[in-house]
Coordinates of C-alpha atoms and ligand atoms in Angstrom, one line a residue:
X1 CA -62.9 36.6 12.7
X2 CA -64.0 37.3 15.9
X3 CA -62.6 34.0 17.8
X4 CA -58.9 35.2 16.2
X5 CA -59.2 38.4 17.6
X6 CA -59.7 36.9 21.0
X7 CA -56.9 34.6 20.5
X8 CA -54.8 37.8 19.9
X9 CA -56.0 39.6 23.0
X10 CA -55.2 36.5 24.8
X11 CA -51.6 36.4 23.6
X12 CA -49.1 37.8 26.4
X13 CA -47.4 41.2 25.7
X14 CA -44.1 42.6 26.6
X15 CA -42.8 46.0 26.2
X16 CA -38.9 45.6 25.2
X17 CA -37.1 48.7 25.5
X18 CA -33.8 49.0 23.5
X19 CA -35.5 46.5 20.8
X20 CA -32.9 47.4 18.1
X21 CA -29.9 46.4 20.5
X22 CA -28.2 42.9 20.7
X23 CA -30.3 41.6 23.4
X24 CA -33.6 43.1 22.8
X25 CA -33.6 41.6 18.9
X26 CA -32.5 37.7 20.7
X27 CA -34.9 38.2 23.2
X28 CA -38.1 39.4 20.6
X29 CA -36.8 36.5 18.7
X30 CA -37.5 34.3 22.0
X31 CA -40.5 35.6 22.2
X32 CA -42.3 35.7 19.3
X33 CA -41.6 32.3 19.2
X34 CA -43.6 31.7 22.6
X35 CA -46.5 33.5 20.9
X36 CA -45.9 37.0 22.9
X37 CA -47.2 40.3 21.5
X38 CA -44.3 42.8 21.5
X39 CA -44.0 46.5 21.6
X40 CA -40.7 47.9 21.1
X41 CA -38.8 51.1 22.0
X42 CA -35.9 52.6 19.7
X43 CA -34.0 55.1 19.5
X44 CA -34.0 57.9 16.0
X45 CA -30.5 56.6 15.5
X46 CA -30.8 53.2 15.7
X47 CA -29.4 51.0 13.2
X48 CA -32.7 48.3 12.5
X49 CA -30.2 46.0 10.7
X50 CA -30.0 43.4 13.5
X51 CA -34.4 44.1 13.9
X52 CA -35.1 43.8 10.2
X53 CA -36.4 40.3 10.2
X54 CA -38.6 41.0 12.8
X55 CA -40.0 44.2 11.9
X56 CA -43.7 42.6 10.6
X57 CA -44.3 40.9 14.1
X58 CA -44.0 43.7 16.4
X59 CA -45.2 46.6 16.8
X60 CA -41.9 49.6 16.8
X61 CA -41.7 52.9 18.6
X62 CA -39.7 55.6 18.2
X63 CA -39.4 57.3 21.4
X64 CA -36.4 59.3 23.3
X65 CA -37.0 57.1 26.2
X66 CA -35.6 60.2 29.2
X67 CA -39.2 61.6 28.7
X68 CA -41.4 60.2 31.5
X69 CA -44.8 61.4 29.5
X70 CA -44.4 58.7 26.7
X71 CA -43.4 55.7 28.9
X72 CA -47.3 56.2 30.8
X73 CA -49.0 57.0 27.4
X74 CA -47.1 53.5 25.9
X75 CA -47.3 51.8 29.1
X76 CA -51.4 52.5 29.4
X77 CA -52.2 52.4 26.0
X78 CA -50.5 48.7 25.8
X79 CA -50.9 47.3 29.1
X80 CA -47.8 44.8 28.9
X81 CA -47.4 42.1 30.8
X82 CA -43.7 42.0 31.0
X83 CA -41.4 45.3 30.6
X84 CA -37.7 44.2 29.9
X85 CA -35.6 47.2 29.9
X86 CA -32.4 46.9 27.6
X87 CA -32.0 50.5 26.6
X88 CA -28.5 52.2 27.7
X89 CA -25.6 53.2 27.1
X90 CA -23.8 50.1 27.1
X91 CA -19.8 51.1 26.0
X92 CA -17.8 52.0 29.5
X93 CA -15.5 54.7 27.7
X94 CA -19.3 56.5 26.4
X95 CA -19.5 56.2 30.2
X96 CA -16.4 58.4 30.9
X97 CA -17.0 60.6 28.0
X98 CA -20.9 61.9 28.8
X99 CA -21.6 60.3 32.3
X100 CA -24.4 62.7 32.4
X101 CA -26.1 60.8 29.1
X102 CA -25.2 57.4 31.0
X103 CA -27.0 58.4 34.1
X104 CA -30.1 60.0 32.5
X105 CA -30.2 56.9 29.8
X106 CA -29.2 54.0 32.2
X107 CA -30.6 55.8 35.7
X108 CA -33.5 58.0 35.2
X109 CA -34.8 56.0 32.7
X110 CA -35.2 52.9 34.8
X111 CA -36.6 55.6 37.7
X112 CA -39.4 56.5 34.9
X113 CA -40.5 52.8 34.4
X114 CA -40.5 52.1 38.0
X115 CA -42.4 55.2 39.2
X116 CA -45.1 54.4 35.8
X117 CA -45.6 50.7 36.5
X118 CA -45.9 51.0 40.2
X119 CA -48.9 54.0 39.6
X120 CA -50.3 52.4 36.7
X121 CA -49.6 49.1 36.0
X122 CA -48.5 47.4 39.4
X123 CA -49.2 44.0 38.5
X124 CA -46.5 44.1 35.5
X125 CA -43.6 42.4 35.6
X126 CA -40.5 44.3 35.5
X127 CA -36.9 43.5 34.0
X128 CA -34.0 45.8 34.4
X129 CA -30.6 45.1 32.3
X130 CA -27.8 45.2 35.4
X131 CA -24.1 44.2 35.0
X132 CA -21.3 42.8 36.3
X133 CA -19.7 46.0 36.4
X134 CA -21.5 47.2 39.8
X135 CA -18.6 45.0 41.4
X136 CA -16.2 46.9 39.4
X137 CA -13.4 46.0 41.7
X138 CA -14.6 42.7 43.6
X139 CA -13.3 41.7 46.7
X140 CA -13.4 37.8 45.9
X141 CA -13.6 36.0 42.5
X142 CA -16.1 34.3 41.2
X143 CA -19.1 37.2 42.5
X144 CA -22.7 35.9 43.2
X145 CA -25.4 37.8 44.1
X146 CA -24.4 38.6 47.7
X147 CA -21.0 40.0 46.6
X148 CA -20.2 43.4 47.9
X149 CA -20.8 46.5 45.2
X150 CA -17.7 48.4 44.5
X151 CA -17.7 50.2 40.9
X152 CA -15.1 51.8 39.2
X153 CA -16.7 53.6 35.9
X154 CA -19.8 56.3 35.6
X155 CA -21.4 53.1 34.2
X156 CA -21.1 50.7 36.5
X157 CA -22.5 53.8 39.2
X158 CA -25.4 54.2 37.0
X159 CA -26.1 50.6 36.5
X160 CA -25.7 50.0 40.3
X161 CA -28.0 53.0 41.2
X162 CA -30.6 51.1 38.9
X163 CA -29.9 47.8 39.9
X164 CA -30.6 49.1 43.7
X165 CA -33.6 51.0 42.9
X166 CA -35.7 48.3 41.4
X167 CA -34.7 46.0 44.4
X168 CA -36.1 48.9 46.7
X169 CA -39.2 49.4 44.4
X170 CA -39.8 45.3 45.0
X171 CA -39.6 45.3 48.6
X172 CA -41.1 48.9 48.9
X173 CA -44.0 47.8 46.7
X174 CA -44.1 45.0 46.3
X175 CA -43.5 45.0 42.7
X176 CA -42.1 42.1 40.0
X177 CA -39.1 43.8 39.7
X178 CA -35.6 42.3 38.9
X179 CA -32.2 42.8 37.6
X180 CA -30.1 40.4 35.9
X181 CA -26.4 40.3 36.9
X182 CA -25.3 40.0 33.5
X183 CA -21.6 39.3 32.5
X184 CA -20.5 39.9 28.9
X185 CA -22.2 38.6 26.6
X186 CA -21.2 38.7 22.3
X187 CA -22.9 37.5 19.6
X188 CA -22.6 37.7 15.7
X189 CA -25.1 41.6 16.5
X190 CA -22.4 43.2 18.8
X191 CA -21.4 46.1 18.2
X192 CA -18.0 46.6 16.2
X193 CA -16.4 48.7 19.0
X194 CA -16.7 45.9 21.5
X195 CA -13.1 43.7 21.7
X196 CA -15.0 40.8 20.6
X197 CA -16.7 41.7 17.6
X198 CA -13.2 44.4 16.5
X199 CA -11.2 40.8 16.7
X200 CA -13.8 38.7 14.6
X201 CA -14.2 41.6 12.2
X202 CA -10.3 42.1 11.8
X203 CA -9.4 38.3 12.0
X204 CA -12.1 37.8 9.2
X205 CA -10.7 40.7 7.0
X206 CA -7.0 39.7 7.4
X207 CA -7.9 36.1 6.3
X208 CA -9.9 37.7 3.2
X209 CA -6.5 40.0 2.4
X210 CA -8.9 43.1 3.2
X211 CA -6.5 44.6 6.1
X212 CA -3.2 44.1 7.7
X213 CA -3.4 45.1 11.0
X214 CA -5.6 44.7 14.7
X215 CA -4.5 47.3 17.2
X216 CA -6.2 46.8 20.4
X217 CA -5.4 48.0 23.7
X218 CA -4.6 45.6 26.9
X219 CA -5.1 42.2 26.0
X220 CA -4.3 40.7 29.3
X221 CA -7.6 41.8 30.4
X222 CA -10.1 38.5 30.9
X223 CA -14.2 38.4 30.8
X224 CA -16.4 36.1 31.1
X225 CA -18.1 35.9 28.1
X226 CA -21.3 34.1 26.7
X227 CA -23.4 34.0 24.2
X228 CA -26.4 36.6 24.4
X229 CA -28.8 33.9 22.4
X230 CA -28.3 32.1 25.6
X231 CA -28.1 34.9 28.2
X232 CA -31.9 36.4 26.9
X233 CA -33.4 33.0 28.0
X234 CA -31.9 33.5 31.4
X235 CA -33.9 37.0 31.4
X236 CA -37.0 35.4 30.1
X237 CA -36.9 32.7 32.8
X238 CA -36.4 35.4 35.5
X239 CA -39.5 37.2 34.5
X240 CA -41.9 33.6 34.6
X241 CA -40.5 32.8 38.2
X242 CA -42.6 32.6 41.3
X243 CA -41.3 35.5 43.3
X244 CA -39.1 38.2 42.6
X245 CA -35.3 37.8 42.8
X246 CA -32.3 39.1 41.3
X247 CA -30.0 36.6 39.4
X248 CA -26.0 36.5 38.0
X249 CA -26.0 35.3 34.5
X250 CA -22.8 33.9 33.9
X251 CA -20.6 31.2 32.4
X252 CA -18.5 31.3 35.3
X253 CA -15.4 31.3 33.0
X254 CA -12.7 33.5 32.4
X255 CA -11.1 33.8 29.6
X256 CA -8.2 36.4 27.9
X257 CA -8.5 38.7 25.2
X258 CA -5.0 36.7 24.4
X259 CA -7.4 33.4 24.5
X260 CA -10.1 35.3 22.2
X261 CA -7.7 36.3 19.7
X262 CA -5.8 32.8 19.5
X263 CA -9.3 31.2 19.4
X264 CA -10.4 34.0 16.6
X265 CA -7.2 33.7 13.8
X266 CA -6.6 30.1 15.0
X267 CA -10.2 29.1 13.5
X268 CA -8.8 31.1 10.0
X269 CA -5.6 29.3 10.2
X270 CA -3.9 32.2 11.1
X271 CA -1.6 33.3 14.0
X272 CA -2.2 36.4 15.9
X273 CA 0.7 37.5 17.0
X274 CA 1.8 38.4 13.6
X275 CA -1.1 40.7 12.9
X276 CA -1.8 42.0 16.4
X277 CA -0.5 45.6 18.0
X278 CA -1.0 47.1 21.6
X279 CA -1.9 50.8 20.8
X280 CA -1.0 52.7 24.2
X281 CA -4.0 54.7 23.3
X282 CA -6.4 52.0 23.7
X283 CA -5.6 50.9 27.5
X284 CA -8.7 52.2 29.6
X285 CA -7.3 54.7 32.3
X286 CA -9.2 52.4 34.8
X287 CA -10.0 48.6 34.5
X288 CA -12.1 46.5 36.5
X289 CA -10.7 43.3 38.7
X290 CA -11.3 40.2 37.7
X291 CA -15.3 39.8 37.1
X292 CA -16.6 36.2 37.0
X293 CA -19.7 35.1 37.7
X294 CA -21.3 32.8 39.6
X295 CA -24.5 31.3 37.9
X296 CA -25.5 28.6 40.8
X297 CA -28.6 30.9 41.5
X298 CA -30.0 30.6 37.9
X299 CA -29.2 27.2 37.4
X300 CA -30.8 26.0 41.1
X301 CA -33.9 28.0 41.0
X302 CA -34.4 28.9 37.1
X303 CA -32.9 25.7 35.2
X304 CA -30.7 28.2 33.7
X305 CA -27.7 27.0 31.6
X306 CA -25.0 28.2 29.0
X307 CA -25.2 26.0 26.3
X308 CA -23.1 28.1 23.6
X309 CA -19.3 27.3 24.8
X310 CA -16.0 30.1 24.4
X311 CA -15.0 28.3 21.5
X312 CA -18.2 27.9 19.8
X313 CA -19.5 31.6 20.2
X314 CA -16.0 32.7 19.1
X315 CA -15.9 30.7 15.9
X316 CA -19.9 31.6 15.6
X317 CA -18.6 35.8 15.2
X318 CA -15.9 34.8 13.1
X319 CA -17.9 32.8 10.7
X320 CA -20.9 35.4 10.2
X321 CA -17.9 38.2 9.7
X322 CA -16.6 35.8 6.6
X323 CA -20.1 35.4 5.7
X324 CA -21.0 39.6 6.0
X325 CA -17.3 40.2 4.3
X326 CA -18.0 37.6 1.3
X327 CA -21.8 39.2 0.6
X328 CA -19.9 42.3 0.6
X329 CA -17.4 41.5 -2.4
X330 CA -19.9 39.9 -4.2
Ligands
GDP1 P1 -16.6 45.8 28.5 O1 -16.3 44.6 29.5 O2 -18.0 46.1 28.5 O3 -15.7 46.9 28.8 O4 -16.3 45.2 27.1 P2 -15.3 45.6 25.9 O5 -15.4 44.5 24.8 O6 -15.5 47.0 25.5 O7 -13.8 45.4 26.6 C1 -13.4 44.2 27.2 C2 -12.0 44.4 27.6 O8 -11.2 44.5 26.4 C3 -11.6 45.6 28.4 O9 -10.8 45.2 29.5 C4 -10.8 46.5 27.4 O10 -9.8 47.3 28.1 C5 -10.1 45.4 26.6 N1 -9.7 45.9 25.3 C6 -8.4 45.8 24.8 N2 -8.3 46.4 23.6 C7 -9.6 46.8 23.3 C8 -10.1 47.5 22.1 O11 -9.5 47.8 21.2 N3 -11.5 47.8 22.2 C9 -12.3 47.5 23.3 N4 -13.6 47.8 23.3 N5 -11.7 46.8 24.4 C10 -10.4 46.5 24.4

């Protein structure tokens, strides 16, 4: 008994913050499977659906993350190795809607774990969950990591003031402290309000006879989108590196919501254009250029790569919405 229990303690631990989210359940996933011991922070309202599997390998607390006092008793009590910090408010218009929330969620919060690890745990490594939308409106297309800043949303400010802060807290300190560059990312555990997962859901209900209609707002607007079971290895990878350094995580593609829905109903044998319908009220009052990124960083010094293509992560979202839709009549 006792030579398990020091296998245990031997074990690395990670602290993932926003567990119950898209990325925090792919990348628990990732590392349970490399043996880690993981603590995770949700929220009260969480929905654990996309967690449920994993619920009997990790430890789960329920914490409202703003207050400073539990992050040091967690942070102490656990001692992690690794904190990856996914919790936010990740939808833009939640952004323009409470941009106080955004900043205290996606600002402060990332303030709290900096000031906590550098007083208390200085030798842990530290992940913070940036965007592509600090370039907001880019000067040049594809963006790399030297690209100029220039948001355009209460989101991409608070994301940027984070993104900046842990880079000072690294050379300041001298901390392990990073942020990933992320560009979209989707999966079958996105959130229905995301374009991605609203056109897989609908595309899989039209095909089923369930619904008759996707209204969506502009659908000339193009992301670069990959898939997030890809994307949380990039993260990982970041966080095992020699030295410190920020990274763009990317497929450098661009594709159209017009290529996403084609891609979608074309997999169903279906044709958008006669269930589709721009609904003035869904074009955002303010949309960002053209992001794209450039992953040359990652793939030189982290042996980073997408392998999940546009066509296969669309027809993956498609398939598990037939698959959710047909458990549902049954
Ligand atoms: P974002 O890049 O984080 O804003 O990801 P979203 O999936 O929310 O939006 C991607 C793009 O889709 C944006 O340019 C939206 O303006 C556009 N879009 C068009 N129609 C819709 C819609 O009905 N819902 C959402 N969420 N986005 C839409």
């Amino acid at each position: 008994m006792e030579g398990s229990r020091v296998t245990l303690n031997q074990k690395k631990r990670a602290l993932i913050a926003g567990i119950a989210g898209q990325d925090g359940s792919y990348l628990a996933e990732l590392l349970l499977e490399k043996g880690y011991r993981i603590l995770g922070f949700l929220k009260k309202e969480d929905d654990v659906s996309v967690i449920s599997h994993l619920v009997k390998d990790v430890v789960l607390e329920e914490t409202e993350l703003v207050r400073k006092e539990d992050i040091i008793r967690w942070t102490r009590l656990f001692a992690p190795d690794e904190v990856y910090n996914f919790a936010g408010v990740s939808f833009i218009p939640a952004s323009w809607d409470d941009p106080y929330r955004a900043f205290q969620v996606n600002t402060l919060l990332v303030t709290a774990f900096l000031e906590v690890l550098k007083d208390h745990c200085p030798g842990t490594r530290f992940y913070q969950a940036s965007s592509s939308e600090i370039f907001g409106d880019p000067p040049v297309s594809p963006q790399d990591e030297s690209t100029p800043h220039n948001p355009v949303t209460p989101y991409g400010v608070s994301k940027l003031a984070a993104h900046l802060l842990t880079g000072l807290y690294r050379r300041r300190h001298g901390m392990f402290a990073v942020s990933g560059i992320l560009y979209n990312h989707e999966s079958p555990r996105r959130q229905d309000y995301f374009v991605t997962q609203k056109i897989a859901r609908a595309a899989a209900e039209i095909s089923l006879g369930r619904t008759e209609k996707l209204r969506l707002g502009n659908i000339d607007a193009k992301r670069d989108w990959g898939f997030a079971g890809d994307f949380v290895l990039g993260i990982w990878l970041m966080l095992q590196a020699k030295e410190p350094d920020d990274y763009i995580i990317a497929t450098g593609k661009s594709h159209s919501i017009r290529d996403f829905l084609s891609a979608a109903f074309g997999h169903l044998g279906l044709s958008w254009e006669e269930w589709v319908e721009t609904d003035a009220a869904l074009v955002r009052p303010v949309e960002v250029g053209l992001l794209v990124g450039n992953p040359a960083r990652a793939r030189k010094k982290l042996g980073w790569e997408p392998a999940v293509s546009f066509d296969a992560l669309v027809r993956m979202m498609v398939d598990a919405q037939v698959a959710r839709l047909s458990r549902s009549v049954k």
